[in-house]
CSV table of C-alpha atoms in Angstrom, one decimal:
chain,number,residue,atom,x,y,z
A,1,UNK,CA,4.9,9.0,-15.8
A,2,UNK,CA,7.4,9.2,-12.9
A,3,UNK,CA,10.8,10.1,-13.5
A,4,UNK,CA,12.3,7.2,-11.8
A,5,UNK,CA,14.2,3.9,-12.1
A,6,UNK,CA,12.2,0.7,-12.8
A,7,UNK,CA,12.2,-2.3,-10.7
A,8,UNK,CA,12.0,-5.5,-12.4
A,9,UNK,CA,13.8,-8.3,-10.7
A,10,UNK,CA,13.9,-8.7,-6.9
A,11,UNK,CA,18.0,-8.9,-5.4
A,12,UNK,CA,18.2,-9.9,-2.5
A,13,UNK,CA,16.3,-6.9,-0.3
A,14,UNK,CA,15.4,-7.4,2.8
A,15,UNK,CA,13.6,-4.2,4.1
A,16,UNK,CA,10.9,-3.4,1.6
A,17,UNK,CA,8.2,-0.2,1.3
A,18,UNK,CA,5.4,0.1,-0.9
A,19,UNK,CA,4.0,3.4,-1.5
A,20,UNK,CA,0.2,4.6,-2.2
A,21,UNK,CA,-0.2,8.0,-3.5
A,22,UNK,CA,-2.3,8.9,0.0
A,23,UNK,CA,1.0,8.9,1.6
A,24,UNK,CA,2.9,10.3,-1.0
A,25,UNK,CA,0.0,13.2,-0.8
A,26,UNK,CA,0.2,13.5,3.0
A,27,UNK,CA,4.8,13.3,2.8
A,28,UNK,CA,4.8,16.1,0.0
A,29,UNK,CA,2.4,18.3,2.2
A,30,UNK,CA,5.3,17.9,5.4
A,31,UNK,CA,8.2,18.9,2.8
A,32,UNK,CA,5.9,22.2,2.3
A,33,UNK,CA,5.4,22.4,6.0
A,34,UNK,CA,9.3,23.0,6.7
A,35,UNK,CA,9.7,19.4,7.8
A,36,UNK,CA,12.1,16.3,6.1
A,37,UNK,CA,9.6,13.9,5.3
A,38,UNK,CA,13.4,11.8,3.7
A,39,UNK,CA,13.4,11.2,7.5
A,40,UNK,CA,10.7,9.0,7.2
A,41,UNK,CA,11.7,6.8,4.7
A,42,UNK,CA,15.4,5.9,5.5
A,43,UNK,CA,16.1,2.3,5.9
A,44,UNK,CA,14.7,1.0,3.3
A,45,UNK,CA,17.0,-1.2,0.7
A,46,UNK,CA,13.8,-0.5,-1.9
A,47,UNK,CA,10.7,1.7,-1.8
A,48,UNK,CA,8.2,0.5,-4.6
A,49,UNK,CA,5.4,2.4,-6.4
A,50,UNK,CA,3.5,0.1,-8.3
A,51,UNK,CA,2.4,1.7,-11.8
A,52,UNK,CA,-0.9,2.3,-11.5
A,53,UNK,CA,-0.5,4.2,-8.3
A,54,UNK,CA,2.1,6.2,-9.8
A,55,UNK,CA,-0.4,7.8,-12.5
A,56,UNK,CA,-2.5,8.6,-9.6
A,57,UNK,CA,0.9,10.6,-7.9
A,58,UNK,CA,0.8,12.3,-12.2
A,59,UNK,CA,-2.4,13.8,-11.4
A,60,UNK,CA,-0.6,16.5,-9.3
A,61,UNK,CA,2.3,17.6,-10.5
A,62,UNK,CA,3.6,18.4,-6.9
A,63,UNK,CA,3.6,15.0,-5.6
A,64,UNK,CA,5.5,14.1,-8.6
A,65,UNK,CA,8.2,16.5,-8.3
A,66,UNK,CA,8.4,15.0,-4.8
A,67,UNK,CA,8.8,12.1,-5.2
A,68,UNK,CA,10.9,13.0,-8.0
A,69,UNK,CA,13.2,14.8,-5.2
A,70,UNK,CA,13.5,12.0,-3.0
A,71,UNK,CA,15.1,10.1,-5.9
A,72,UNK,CA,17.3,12.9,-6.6
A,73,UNK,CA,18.5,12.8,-2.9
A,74,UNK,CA,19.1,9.2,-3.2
A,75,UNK,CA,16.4,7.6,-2.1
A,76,UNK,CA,15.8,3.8,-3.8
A,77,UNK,CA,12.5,4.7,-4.6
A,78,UNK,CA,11.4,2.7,-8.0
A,79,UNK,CA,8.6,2.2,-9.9
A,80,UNK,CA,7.1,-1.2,-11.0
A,81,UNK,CA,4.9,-2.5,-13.9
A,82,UNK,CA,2.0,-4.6,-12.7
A,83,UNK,CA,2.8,-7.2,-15.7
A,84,UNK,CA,6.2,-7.6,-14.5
A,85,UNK,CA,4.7,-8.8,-11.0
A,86,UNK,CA,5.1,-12.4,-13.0
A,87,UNK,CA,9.0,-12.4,-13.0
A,88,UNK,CA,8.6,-12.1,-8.9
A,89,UNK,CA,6.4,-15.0,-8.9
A,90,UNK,CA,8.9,-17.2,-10.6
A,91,UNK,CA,6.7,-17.2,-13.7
A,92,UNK,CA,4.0,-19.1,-11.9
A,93,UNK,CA,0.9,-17.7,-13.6
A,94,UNK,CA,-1.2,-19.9,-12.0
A,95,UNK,CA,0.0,-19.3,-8.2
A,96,UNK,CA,-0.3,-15.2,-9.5
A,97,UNK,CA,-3.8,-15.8,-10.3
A,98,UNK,CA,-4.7,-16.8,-7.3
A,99,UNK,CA,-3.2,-13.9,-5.9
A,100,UNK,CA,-5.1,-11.7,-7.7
A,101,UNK,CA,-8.3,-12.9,-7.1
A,102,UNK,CA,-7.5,-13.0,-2.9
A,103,UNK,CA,-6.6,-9.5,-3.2
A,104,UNK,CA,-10.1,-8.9,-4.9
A,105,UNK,CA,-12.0,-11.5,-3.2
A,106,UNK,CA,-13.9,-9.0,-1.2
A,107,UNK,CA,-15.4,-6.9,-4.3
A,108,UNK,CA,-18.3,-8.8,-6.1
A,109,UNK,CA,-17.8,-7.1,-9.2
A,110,UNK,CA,-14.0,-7.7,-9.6
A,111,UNK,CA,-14.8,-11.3,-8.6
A,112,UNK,CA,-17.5,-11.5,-11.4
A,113,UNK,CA,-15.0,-10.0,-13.9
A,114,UNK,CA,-12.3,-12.7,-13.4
A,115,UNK,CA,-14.7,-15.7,-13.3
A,116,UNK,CA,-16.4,-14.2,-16.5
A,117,UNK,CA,-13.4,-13.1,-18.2
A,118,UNK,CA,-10.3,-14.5,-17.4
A,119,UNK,CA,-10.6,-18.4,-16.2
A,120,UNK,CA,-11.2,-21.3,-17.7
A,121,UNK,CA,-12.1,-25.0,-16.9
A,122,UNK,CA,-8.8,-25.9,-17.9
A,123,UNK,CA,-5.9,-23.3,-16.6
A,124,UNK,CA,-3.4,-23.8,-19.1
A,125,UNK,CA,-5.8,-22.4,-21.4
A,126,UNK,CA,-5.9,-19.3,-19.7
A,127,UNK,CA,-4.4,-15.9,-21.3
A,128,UNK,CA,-0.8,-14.9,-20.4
A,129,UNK,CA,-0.9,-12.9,-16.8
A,130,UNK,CA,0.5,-9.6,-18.6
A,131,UNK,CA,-2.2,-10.2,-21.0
A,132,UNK,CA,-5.4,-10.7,-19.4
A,133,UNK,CA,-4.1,-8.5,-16.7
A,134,UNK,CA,-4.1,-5.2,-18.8
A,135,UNK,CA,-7.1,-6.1,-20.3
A,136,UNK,CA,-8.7,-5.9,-16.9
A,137,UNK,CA,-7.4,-2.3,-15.9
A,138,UNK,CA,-8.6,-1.4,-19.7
A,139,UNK,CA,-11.8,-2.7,-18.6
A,140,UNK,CA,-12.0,-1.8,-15.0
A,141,UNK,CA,-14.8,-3.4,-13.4
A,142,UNK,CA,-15.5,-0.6,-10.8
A,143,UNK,CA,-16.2,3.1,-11.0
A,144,UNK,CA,-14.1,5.2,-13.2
A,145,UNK,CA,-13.9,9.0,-12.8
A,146,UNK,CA,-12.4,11.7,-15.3
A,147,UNK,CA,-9.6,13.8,-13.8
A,148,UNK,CA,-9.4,17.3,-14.6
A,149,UNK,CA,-5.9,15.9,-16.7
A,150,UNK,CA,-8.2,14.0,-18.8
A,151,UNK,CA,-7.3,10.4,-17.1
A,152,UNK,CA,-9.2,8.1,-15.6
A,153,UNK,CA,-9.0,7.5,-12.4
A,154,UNK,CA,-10.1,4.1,-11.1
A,155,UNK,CA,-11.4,3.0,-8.0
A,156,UNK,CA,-9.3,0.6,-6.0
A,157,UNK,CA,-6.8,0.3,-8.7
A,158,UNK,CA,-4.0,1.3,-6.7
A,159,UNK,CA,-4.9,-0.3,-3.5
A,160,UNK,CA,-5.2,-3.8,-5.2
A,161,UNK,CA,-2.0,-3.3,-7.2
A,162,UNK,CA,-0.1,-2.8,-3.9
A,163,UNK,CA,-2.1,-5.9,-2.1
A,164,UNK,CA,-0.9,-7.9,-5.0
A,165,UNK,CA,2.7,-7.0,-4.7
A,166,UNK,CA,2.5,-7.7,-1.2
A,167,UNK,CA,1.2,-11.5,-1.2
A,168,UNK,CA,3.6,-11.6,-4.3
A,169,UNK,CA,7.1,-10.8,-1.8
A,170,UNK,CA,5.3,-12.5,1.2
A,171,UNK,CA,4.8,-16.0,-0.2
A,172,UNK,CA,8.0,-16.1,-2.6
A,173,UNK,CA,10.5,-14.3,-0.5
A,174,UNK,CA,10.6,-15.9,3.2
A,175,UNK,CA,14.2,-14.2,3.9
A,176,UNK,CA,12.7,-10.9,3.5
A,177,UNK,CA,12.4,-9.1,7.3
A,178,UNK,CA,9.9,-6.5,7.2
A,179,UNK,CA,6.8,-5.4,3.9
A,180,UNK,CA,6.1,-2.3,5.1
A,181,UNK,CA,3.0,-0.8,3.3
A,182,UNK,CA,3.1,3.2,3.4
A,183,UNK,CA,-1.2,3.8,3.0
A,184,UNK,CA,-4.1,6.1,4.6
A,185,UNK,CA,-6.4,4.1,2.4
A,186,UNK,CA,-8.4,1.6,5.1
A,187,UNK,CA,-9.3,0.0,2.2
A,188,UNK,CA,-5.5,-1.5,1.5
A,189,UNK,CA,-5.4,-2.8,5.2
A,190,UNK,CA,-8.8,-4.9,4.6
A,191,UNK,CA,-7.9,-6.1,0.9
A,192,UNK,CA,-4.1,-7.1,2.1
A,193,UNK,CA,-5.5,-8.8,5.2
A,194,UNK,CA,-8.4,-10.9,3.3
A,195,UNK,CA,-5.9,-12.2,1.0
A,196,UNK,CA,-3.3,-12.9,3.0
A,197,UNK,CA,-6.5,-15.3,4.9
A,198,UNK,CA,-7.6,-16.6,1.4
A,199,UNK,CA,-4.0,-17.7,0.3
A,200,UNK,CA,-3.2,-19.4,3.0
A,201,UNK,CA,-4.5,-22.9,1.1
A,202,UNK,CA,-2.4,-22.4,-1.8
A,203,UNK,CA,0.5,-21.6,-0.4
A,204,UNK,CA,-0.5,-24.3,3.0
A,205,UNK,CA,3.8,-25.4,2.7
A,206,UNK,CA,4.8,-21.9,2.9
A,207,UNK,CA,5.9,-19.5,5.8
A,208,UNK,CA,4.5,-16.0,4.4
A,209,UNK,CA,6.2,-12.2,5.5
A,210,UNK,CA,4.2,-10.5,7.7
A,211,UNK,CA,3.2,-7.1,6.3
A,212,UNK,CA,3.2,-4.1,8.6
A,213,UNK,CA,1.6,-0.8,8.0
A,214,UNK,CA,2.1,3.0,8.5
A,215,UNK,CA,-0.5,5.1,7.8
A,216,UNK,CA,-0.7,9.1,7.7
A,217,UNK,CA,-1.5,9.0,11.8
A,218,UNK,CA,1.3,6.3,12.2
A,219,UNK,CA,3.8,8.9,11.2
A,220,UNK,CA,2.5,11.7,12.7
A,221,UNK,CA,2.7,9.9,15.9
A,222,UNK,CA,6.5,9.1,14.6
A,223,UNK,CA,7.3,12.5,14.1
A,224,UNK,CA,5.5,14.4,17.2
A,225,UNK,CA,7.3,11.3,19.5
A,226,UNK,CA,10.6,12.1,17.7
A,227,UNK,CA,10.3,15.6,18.1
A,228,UNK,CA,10.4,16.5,14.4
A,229,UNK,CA,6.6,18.4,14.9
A,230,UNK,CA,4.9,20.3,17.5
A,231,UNK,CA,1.2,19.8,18.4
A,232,UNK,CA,0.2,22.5,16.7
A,233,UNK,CA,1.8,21.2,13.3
A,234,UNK,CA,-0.1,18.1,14.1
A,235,UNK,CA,-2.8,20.3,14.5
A,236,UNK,CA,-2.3,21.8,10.5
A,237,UNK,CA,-1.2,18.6,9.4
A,238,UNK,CA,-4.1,16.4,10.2
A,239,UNK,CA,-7.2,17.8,8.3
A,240,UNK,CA,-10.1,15.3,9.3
A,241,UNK,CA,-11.5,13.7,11.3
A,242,UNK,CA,-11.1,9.8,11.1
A,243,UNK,CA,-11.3,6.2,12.3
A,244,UNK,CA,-7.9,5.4,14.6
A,245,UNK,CA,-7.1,1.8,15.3
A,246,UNK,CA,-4.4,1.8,18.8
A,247,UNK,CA,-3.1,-0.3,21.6
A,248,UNK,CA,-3.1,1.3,25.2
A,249,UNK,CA,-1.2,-0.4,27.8
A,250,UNK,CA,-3.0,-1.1,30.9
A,251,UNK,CA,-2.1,-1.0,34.6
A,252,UNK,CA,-2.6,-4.5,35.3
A,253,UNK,CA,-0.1,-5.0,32.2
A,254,UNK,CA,-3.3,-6.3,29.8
A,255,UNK,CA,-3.0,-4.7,26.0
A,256,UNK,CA,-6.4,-3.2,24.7
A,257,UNK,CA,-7.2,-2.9,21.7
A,258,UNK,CA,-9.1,0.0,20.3
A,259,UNK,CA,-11.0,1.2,17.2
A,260,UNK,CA,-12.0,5.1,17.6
A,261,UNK,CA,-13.3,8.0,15.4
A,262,UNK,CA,-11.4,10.7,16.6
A,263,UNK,CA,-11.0,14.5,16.0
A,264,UNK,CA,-7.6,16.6,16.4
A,265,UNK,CA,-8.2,16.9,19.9
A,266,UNK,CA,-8.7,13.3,21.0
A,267,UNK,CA,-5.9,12.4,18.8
A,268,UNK,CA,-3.5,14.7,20.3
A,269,UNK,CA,-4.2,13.6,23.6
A,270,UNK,CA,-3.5,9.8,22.2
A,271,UNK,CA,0.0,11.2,20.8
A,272,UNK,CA,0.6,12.5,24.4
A,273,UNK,CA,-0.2,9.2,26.4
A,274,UNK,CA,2.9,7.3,26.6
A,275,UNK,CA,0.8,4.1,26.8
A,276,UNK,CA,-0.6,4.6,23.2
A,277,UNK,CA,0.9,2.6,20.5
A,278,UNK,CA,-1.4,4.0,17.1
A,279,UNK,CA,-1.1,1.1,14.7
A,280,UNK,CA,-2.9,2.6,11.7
């Protein structure tokens, strides 16, 4: 486990991260390079790392003396239990249900595995949240893969934890300004996005907290524009090639929206074009 505080009762924060271990992965790999990836993270009253992502960060003991560091340099960086998401819902199992299966309405199996498993016709006869929740990470529904530690590694697992955590501060904290999610994993973007559509019924009363993003491009675009990196660090720093979604500003003042697979070179050229805004 992480050497780090635990969060367990929200306080009043108003600029909120959540951190996947791809980012975490990509930050440690800039503190190597020579470059302050604390930079990158000031502002933030709290920066959360749900639990399950943090035994991901365990599999390398480098990312957890990282993020061990950050702490150390005074970071608010604090890890949270997935069964305490229940005290940030106000106890409202049922609402916390719901968010649970939005955040995994778009994976057959997971959906099968909460029908099957975890309703009932009547919902006060459901399990407690903390209950039937661990049963389901016991009993993960999707692949599982054996790390070279000896753990298993779980598809998704992280990426739903954070989604969850999201909806949870969007729909019960409306005073909260900014839910920034810290991901390179596409897959986060698409699960957070489809929920937030899915809850909008059970929470139809409620003004929700938009959730922004920065992924690994995001803040190498940060970093080049702020001149922390040169092109060629971008260069070492970027080691595939992969899907960009970006705004470019046109002449006659329209926004376009664009969705490209690009290599070092076309993305470079994106970070040099003032009218290029990379949103993930």
């Amino acid at each position: 486990m992480l050497n780090i505080p635990e969060y367990r009762n929200y306080s009043g924060e108003t600029k909120i991260a959540l951190m996947d271990n791809s980012t975490v992965a990509f930050l440690e790999q800039v503190e190597r390079a020579g470059i302050s990836a604390k930079e990158l993270l000031i502002g933030y009253e709290v920066i959360l790392i749900p639990n399950w992502v943090s035994e991901e960060i365990c599999d390398s003991i480098y990312r957890k003396n990282f993020i061990e560091s950050l702490v150390a340099d005074g970071l608010p960086i604090y890890f949270i239990a997935e069964e305490n998401y229940t005290d940030l819902a106000n106890g409202e199992e049922g609402n916390l249900y719901k968010i649970v299966f939005a955040a995994v309405s778009t994976l057959a199996a997971m959906r099968s595995y909460l029908h099957r498993h975890v309703e009932k016709s009547d919902p006060l006869d459901m399990e407690e949240y903390a209950i039937w929740l661990s049963n389901m990470y016991q009993n993960w529904p999707l692949s599982i893969i054996t790390t070279k530690s000896g753990r298993e590694k779980k598809k998704n697992a992280g990426e739903i934890s954070l989604t969850i955590l999201a909806e949870v501060f969007s729909w019960y904290y409306p005073n909260i300004e900014s839910i920034t999610m810290y991901t390179q994993d596409r897959d986060s973007y698409d699960y957070q996005t489809n929920a937030r559509n899915y809850l909008r019924d059970t929470f139809k009363n409620q003004v929700s907290v938009d959730v922004s993003y920065k992924s690994n491009d995001f803040l190498l675009c940060q970093m080049y524009r702020k001149g922390m990196i040169t092109l060629n660090q971008v260069n070492d720093l970027r080691n595939d090639e992969r899907v960009v979604v970006y705004t470019n500003n046109r002449e006659d003042k329209s926004v376009a929206l664009a969705t490209k697979k690009t290599n070092n070179q076309e993305f470079i050229k994106l970070l040099q074009d003032v009218n290029v805004q990379i949103i993930f």
